[in-house]
Amino acid sequence: MKLLIVAVGQRVPDWAASAYEDYAKRFPPEIKVELKAVKTEPRGSKTLETLYAAERERIEAAIPRGARVVALDERGTGLTTRALADRLKGWQLAGDDVALVIGGPDGLDPAFRQAAHERIRLSDLTLPHAMVRVLLIEQLYRAWSVNAGHPYHRE
């Protein structure tokens, strides 16, 4: 199984890149984790629709055909750690590759969000994009540890 994190925005602080890599390398060989950062469309005087369309095109180009698309969205379903672990187990049993998509400064194109297989939110708080990458990879690792009975997550 592959977990692909597609994130709009190419630059993150060193601490975020380091934290992301620390968690990504912890996954077992049967779960491949990959990050694809796509370019943020320059804001300038462009309309929101133009920005969404440009970023959506880049996002869709980064997602392999047939992957299950999970959009991170502030209006998405809130999950507990256990619920995320159950989702991860389901994705693994189905043999799905999963693309988890983090939008840019203006979020994700509304039509893209609607077309996604799932919409989840990580928090009721507004988080910086670099923090979202770290939080997402940590929670995915925690979900794996719950399912594997690994001591990282203690209940």
XYZ file of N, CA and C in Angstrom:
465
model
N 0.845 -1.180 0.000
C 0.000 0.000 0.000
C 0.887 1.239 0.000
N 0.410 2.267 -0.709
C 1.127 3.531 -0.723
C 0.226 4.611 -0.134
N 0.793 5.389 0.773
C 0.157 6.602 1.276
C 0.890 7.764 0.628
N 0.191 8.486 -0.211
C 0.766 9.623 -0.910
C 0.164 10.889 -0.314
N 1.014 11.757 0.185
C 0.548 13.043 0.688
C 0.866 14.072 -0.385
N -0.185 14.660 -0.938
C -0.037 15.689 -1.955
C -0.322 17.012 -1.258
N 0.675 17.882 -1.224
C 0.550 19.142 -0.492
C 0.872 20.314 -1.409
N -0.040 21.278 -1.454
C 0.228 22.493 -2.215
C 1.200 23.333 -1.395
N 2.291 23.723 -2.014
C 3.320 24.514 -1.337
C 4.615 23.735 -1.291
N 5.670 24.351 -1.779
C 6.933 23.638 -1.892
C 7.918 23.962 -0.788
N 7.741 25.067 -0.123
C 8.710 25.447 0.909
C 8.095 25.287 2.288
N 8.810 24.562 3.127
C 8.417 24.464 4.533
C 9.665 24.713 5.373
N 9.492 25.175 6.601
C 10.658 25.382 7.470
C 11.409 24.066 7.697
N 12.691 24.181 7.982
C 13.523 22.998 8.208
C 12.961 22.100 9.301
N 12.435 22.697 10.387
C 11.903 21.882 11.485
C 10.747 21.005 10.998
N 9.912 21.536 10.101
C 8.768 20.768 9.601
C 9.231 19.643 8.680
N 10.174 19.946 7.817
C 10.708 18.916 6.922
C 11.374 17.801 7.724
N 12.118 18.180 8.758
C 12.800 17.206 9.602
C 11.797 16.332 10.365
N 10.787 16.964 10.931
C 9.768 16.211 11.677
C 9.009 15.275 10.741
N 8.655 15.760 9.559
C 7.955 14.917 8.589
C 8.800 13.682 8.259
N 10.056 13.903 7.922
C 10.946 12.799 7.554
C 11.124 11.803 8.701
N 11.170 12.305 9.929
C 11.322 11.426 11.085
C 10.169 10.425 11.164
N 8.953 10.900 10.972
C 7.802 9.983 11.022
C 7.719 9.118 9.770
N 7.985 9.688 8.608
C 7.865 8.934 7.358
C 8.765 7.702 7.351
N 9.958 7.822 7.932
C 10.897 6.693 7.909
C 10.526 5.595 8.915
N 9.587 5.851 9.785
C 9.190 4.857 10.793
C 8.226 3.796 10.268
N 7.579 4.061 9.150
C 6.582 3.120 8.645
C 7.230 1.809 8.224
N 6.495 0.711 8.367
C 7.034 -0.592 7.941
C 7.080 -0.670 6.412
N 7.844 -1.615 5.882
C 8.011 -1.711 4.421
C 6.701 -1.917 3.650
N 5.693 -2.510 4.280
C 4.447 -2.762 3.551
C 3.594 -1.498 3.352
N 3.976 -0.409 4.009
C 3.301 0.878 3.797
C 4.350 1.871 3.297
N 4.248 2.195 2.039
C 5.155 3.174 1.443
C 4.526 4.558 1.621
N 5.297 5.490 2.115
C 4.819 6.859 2.318
C 5.614 7.781 1.411
N 4.898 8.622 0.685
C 5.561 9.549 -0.232
C 4.896 10.914 -0.118
N 5.703 11.950 -0.204
C 5.217 13.325 -0.207
C 5.469 13.921 -1.582
N 4.418 14.480 -2.172
C 4.563 15.215 -3.424
C 4.089 16.640 -3.159
N 5.033 17.557 -3.179
C 4.702 18.967 -3.003
C 4.457 19.569 -4.380
N 3.336 20.247 -4.534
C 3.023 20.885 -5.809
C 3.062 22.404 -5.641
N 3.375 23.073 -6.720
C 3.579 24.520 -6.706
C 2.283 25.263 -6.367
N 2.422 26.235 -5.485
C 1.324 27.144 -5.203
C 1.218 28.123 -6.367
N 0.022 28.363 -6.836
C -0.176 29.338 -7.915
C 0.071 30.739 -7.358
N 0.910 31.537 -8.035
C 1.139 32.912 -7.571
C -0.185 33.679 -7.495
N -0.401 34.389 -6.400
C -1.679 35.036 -6.147
C -1.918 36.236 -7.052
N -1.096 37.251 -7.006
C -1.267 38.423 -7.863
C -2.703 38.910 -7.898
N -3.188 39.198 -9.106
C -4.559 39.718 -9.253
C -5.479 38.675 -9.877
N -5.143 37.422 -9.725
C -5.944 36.346 -10.314
C -7.206 36.108 -9.491
N -8.228 35.620 -10.169
C -9.464 35.285 -9.461
C -9.267 33.999 -8.683
N -10.081 33.806 -7.687
C -10.020 32.584 -6.883
C -10.249 31.355 -7.761
N -11.143 31.454 -8.702
C -11.422 30.330 -9.602
C -10.197 29.967 -10.434
N -9.469 30.983 -10.878
C -8.242 30.747 -11.653
C -7.178 30.066 -10.790
N -7.052 30.524 -9.552
C -6.088 29.914 -8.623
C -6.447 28.456 -8.361
N -7.728 28.222 -8.044
C -8.185 26.856 -7.793
C -7.905 25.953 -8.992
N -8.227 26.433 -10.191
C -8.053 25.614 -11.396
C -6.588 25.240 -11.613
N -5.680 26.188 -11.429
C -4.251 25.915 -11.634
C -3.741 24.910 -10.608
N -4.100 25.113 -9.341
C -3.632 24.189 -8.308
C -4.290 22.819 -8.454
N -5.561 22.796 -8.836
C -6.239 21.511 -9.031
C -5.546 20.699 -10.121
N -5.168 21.370 -11.203
C -4.482 20.675 -12.295
C -3.187 20.036 -11.800
N -2.424 20.762 -11.002
C -1.167 20.228 -10.462
C -1.433 19.070 -9.495
N -2.445 19.225 -8.658
C -2.796 18.170 -7.700
C -3.182 16.895 -8.447
N -4.077 17.032 -9.402
C -4.550 15.852 -10.142
C -3.418 15.170 -10.895
N -2.459 15.948 -11.394
C -1.315 15.365 -12.094
C -0.425 14.564 -11.135
N -0.445 14.911 -9.856
C 0.399 14.228 -8.871
C -0.236 12.945 -8.327
N -1.531 12.777 -8.532
C -2.251 11.624 -7.975
C -2.273 10.489 -9.000
N -1.780 9.316 -8.614
C -1.813 8.182 -9.545
C -3.250 7.756 -9.853
N -3.449 7.324 -11.070
C -4.768 6.844 -11.485
C -5.190 5.684 -10.577
N -6.435 5.714 -10.155
C -6.976 4.642 -9.330
C -6.779 4.815 -7.835
N -6.055 5.847 -7.439
C -5.839 6.066 -5.998
C -7.116 6.576 -5.342
N -7.298 6.203 -4.106
C -8.400 6.727 -3.300
C -7.996 8.137 -2.872
N -8.847 9.115 -3.115
C -8.527 10.510 -2.828
C -9.220 10.933 -1.532
N -8.411 11.397 -0.596
C -8.908 11.896 0.681
C -8.490 13.361 0.782
N -9.482 14.244 0.755
C -9.205 15.678 0.830
C -9.209 16.116 2.285
N -8.176 16.843 2.683
C -8.181 17.452 4.008
C -8.954 18.753 3.889
N -9.991 18.864 4.692
C -10.933 19.963 4.535
C -11.472 20.351 5.904
N -11.511 21.638 6.170
C -12.000 22.099 7.465
C -13.458 21.712 7.709
N -14.188 21.400 6.656
C -15.582 20.977 6.799
C -15.721 19.457 6.713
N -14.611 18.759 6.680
C -14.642 17.304 6.562
C -15.000 16.632 7.875
N -15.061 15.324 7.829
C -15.388 14.511 9.000
C -14.231 14.538 9.997
N -14.540 14.834 11.231
C -13.541 14.759 12.290
C -13.349 13.308 12.694
N -12.128 12.917 12.921
C -11.826 11.530 13.270
C -11.059 11.461 14.586
N -11.347 10.444 15.353
C -10.505 10.120 16.498
C -9.319 9.314 15.979
N -8.346 9.108 16.824
C -7.203 8.283 16.446
C -7.669 6.872 16.092
N -8.566 6.324 16.888
C -9.090 4.980 16.626
C -9.828 4.930 15.285
N -10.620 5.962 14.984
C -11.349 5.996 13.706
C -10.378 6.086 12.527
N -9.306 6.865 12.668
C -8.310 6.930 11.607
C -7.607 5.581 11.456
N -7.345 4.921 12.558
C -6.738 3.582 12.502
C -7.657 2.613 11.756
N -8.951 2.707 12.016
C -9.915 1.852 11.305
C -9.921 2.159 9.812
N -9.860 3.446 9.467
C -9.812 3.826 8.050
C -8.554 3.262 7.402
N -7.415 3.417 8.070
C -6.155 2.916 7.524
C -6.235 1.408 7.307
N -6.793 0.701 8.268
C -6.937 -0.750 8.133
C -7.820 -1.094 6.929
N -8.902 -0.353 6.765
C -9.791 -0.575 5.624
C -9.098 -0.326 4.292
N -8.319 0.749 4.229
C -7.585 1.042 2.998
C -6.595 -0.081 2.699
N -5.923 -0.573 3.740
C -4.947 -1.650 3.546
C -5.643 -2.924 3.074
N -6.762 -3.275 3.700
C -7.482 -4.494 3.321
C -8.018 -4.409 1.903
N -8.410 -3.212 1.483
C -8.912 -3.024 0.127
C -7.781 -2.988 -0.893
N -6.545 -2.834 -0.399
C -5.393 -2.755 -1.291
C -5.291 -1.421 -2.014
N -5.991 -0.440 -1.489
C -5.991 0.878 -2.126
C -4.704 1.647 -1.850
N -4.232 2.347 -2.877
C -3.268 3.408 -2.647
C -4.105 4.625 -2.306
N -3.631 5.434 -1.377
C -4.418 6.559 -0.892
C -3.637 7.850 -1.073
N -4.289 8.844 -1.665
C -3.713 10.174 -1.820
C -4.441 11.099 -0.854
N -3.710 11.602 0.134
C -4.254 12.556 1.096
C -3.820 13.939 0.631
N -4.775 14.824 0.386
C -4.486 16.083 -0.288
C -4.663 17.275 0.648
N -3.595 18.061 0.752
C -3.578 19.287 1.547
C -3.599 20.454 0.569
N -4.594 21.317 0.675
C -4.737 22.447 -0.238
C -3.755 23.565 0.044
N -3.840 24.582 -0.787
C -2.989 25.756 -0.662
C -3.585 26.790 0.274
N -3.104 28.024 0.199
C -3.556 29.082 1.110
C -5.070 29.320 1.086
N -5.700 29.056 -0.072
C -7.139 29.252 -0.186
C -7.911 27.941 -0.102
N -7.240 26.876 0.291
C -7.901 25.581 0.381
C -7.919 24.870 -0.956
N -8.859 23.943 -1.080
C -8.984 23.148 -2.299
C -10.172 23.612 -3.120
N -10.058 23.429 -4.421
C -11.153 23.721 -5.330
C -12.415 23.005 -4.836
N -13.551 23.712 -4.710
C -14.771 23.078 -4.192
C -15.188 21.830 -4.976
N -15.055 21.846 -6.296
C -15.425 20.672 -7.089
C -14.482 19.504 -6.803
N -13.199 19.796 -6.581
C -12.240 18.739 -6.233
C -12.616 18.122 -4.888
N -12.918 18.974 -3.912
C -13.323 18.472 -2.585
C -14.542 17.554 -2.710
N -15.528 17.980 -3.483
C -16.748 17.184 -3.649
C -16.472 15.855 -4.335
N -15.540 15.847 -5.289
C -15.237 14.634 -6.049
C -14.382 13.644 -5.257
N -13.752 14.111 -4.187
C -12.892 13.226 -3.387
C -13.719 12.084 -2.804
N -13.086 10.945 -2.616
C -13.764 9.804 -2.010
C -14.153 10.082 -0.559
N -13.284 10.840 0.125
C -13.521 11.185 1.523
C -13.016 12.591 1.782
N -13.600 13.227 2.786
C -13.140 14.529 3.263
C -12.992 14.421 4.771
N -11.788 14.676 5.246
C -11.545 14.613 6.686
C -10.911 15.914 7.157
N -11.048 16.183 8.440
C -10.358 17.338 9.018
C -9.485 16.839 10.155
N -8.359 17.494 10.306
C -7.422 17.118 11.360
C -7.717 17.829 12.662
N -8.334 19.006 12.566
C -8.525 19.813 13.761
C -9.609 20.845 13.505
N -10.217 21.309 14.561
C -11.132 22.435 14.445
C -10.353 23.749 14.378
N -9.074 23.694 14.674
C -8.221 24.875 14.626
C -7.706 25.087 13.207
N -7.394 26.320 12.869
C -6.715 26.615 11.608
C -5.224 26.435 11.862
N -4.587 25.612 11.032
C -3.178 25.275 11.234
C -2.333 25.743 10.062
N -1.076 26.107 10.314
C -0.171 26.421 9.205
C 0.075 25.156 8.371
N 0.276 25.338 7.076
C 0.418 24.190 6.180
C 1.582 23.282 6.561
N 2.690 23.854 7.013
C 3.827 23.021 7.427
C 3.427 22.143 8.611
N 2.644 22.695 9.527
C 2.187 21.943 10.695
C 1.228 20.828 10.283
N 0.405 21.091 9.275
C -0.538 20.072 8.802
C 0.215 18.851 8.289
N 1.280 19.071 7.535
C 2.071 17.936 7.036
C 2.583 17.079 8.186
N 3.113 17.742 9.203
C 3.672 17.015 10.348
C 2.567 16.308 11.127
N 1.497 17.008 11.393
C 0.381 16.416 12.142
C -0.206 15.225 11.390
N -0.381 15.362 10.082
C -0.948 14.272 9.291
C -0.056 13.034 9.320
N 1.238 13.198 9.063
C 2.120 12.028 9.035
C 2.221 11.391 10.419
N 2.223 12.212 11.477
C 2.271 11.661 12.824
C 1.004 10.873 13.118
N -0.138 11.390 12.734
C -1.395 10.690 13.005
C -1.528 9.418 12.170
N -1.016 9.427 10.965
C -1.016 8.202 10.163
C -0.104 7.155 10.798
N 1.047 7.593 11.291
C 1.943 6.655 11.978
C 1.279 6.131 13.257
N 0.633 7.004 13.983
C -0.073 6.591 15.204
C -1.178 5.589 14.865
N -1.911 5.846 13.782
C -2.973 4.921 13.356
C -2.377 3.555 13.027
N -1.255 3.556 12.317
C -0.587 2.276 12.039
C -0.201 1.590 13.346
N 0.348 2.346 14.298
C 0.810 1.748 15.560
C -0.359 1.159 16.354
N -1.517 1.796 16.292
C -2.715 1.243 16.952
C -3.036 -0.116 16.349
N -3.081 -0.175 15.025
C -3.435 -1.424 14.339
C -2.394 -2.514 14.537
N -1.145 -2.123 14.659
C -0.059 -3.098 14.795
C 0.197 -3.506 16.243
N -0.484 -2.853 17.188
C -0.219 -3.139 18.600
C 1.153 -2.629 19.027
N 1.671 -1.649 18.310
C 2.978 -1.080 18.582
C 2.866 -0.152 19.804
N 3.871 -0.099 20.657
C 3.763 0.699 21.885
C 3.787 2.217 21.683
N 3.968 2.707 20.452
C 3.957 4.157 20.240
C 2.645 4.764 20.767
N 1.533 4.076 20.510
C 0.238 4.569 20.983
C -0.229 3.703 22.138
N -0.397 4.322 23.275
C -0.875 3.600 24.458
C -2.282 4.069 24.778
N -3.159 3.108 24.985
C -4.540 3.470 25.340
C -4.790 3.204 26.801
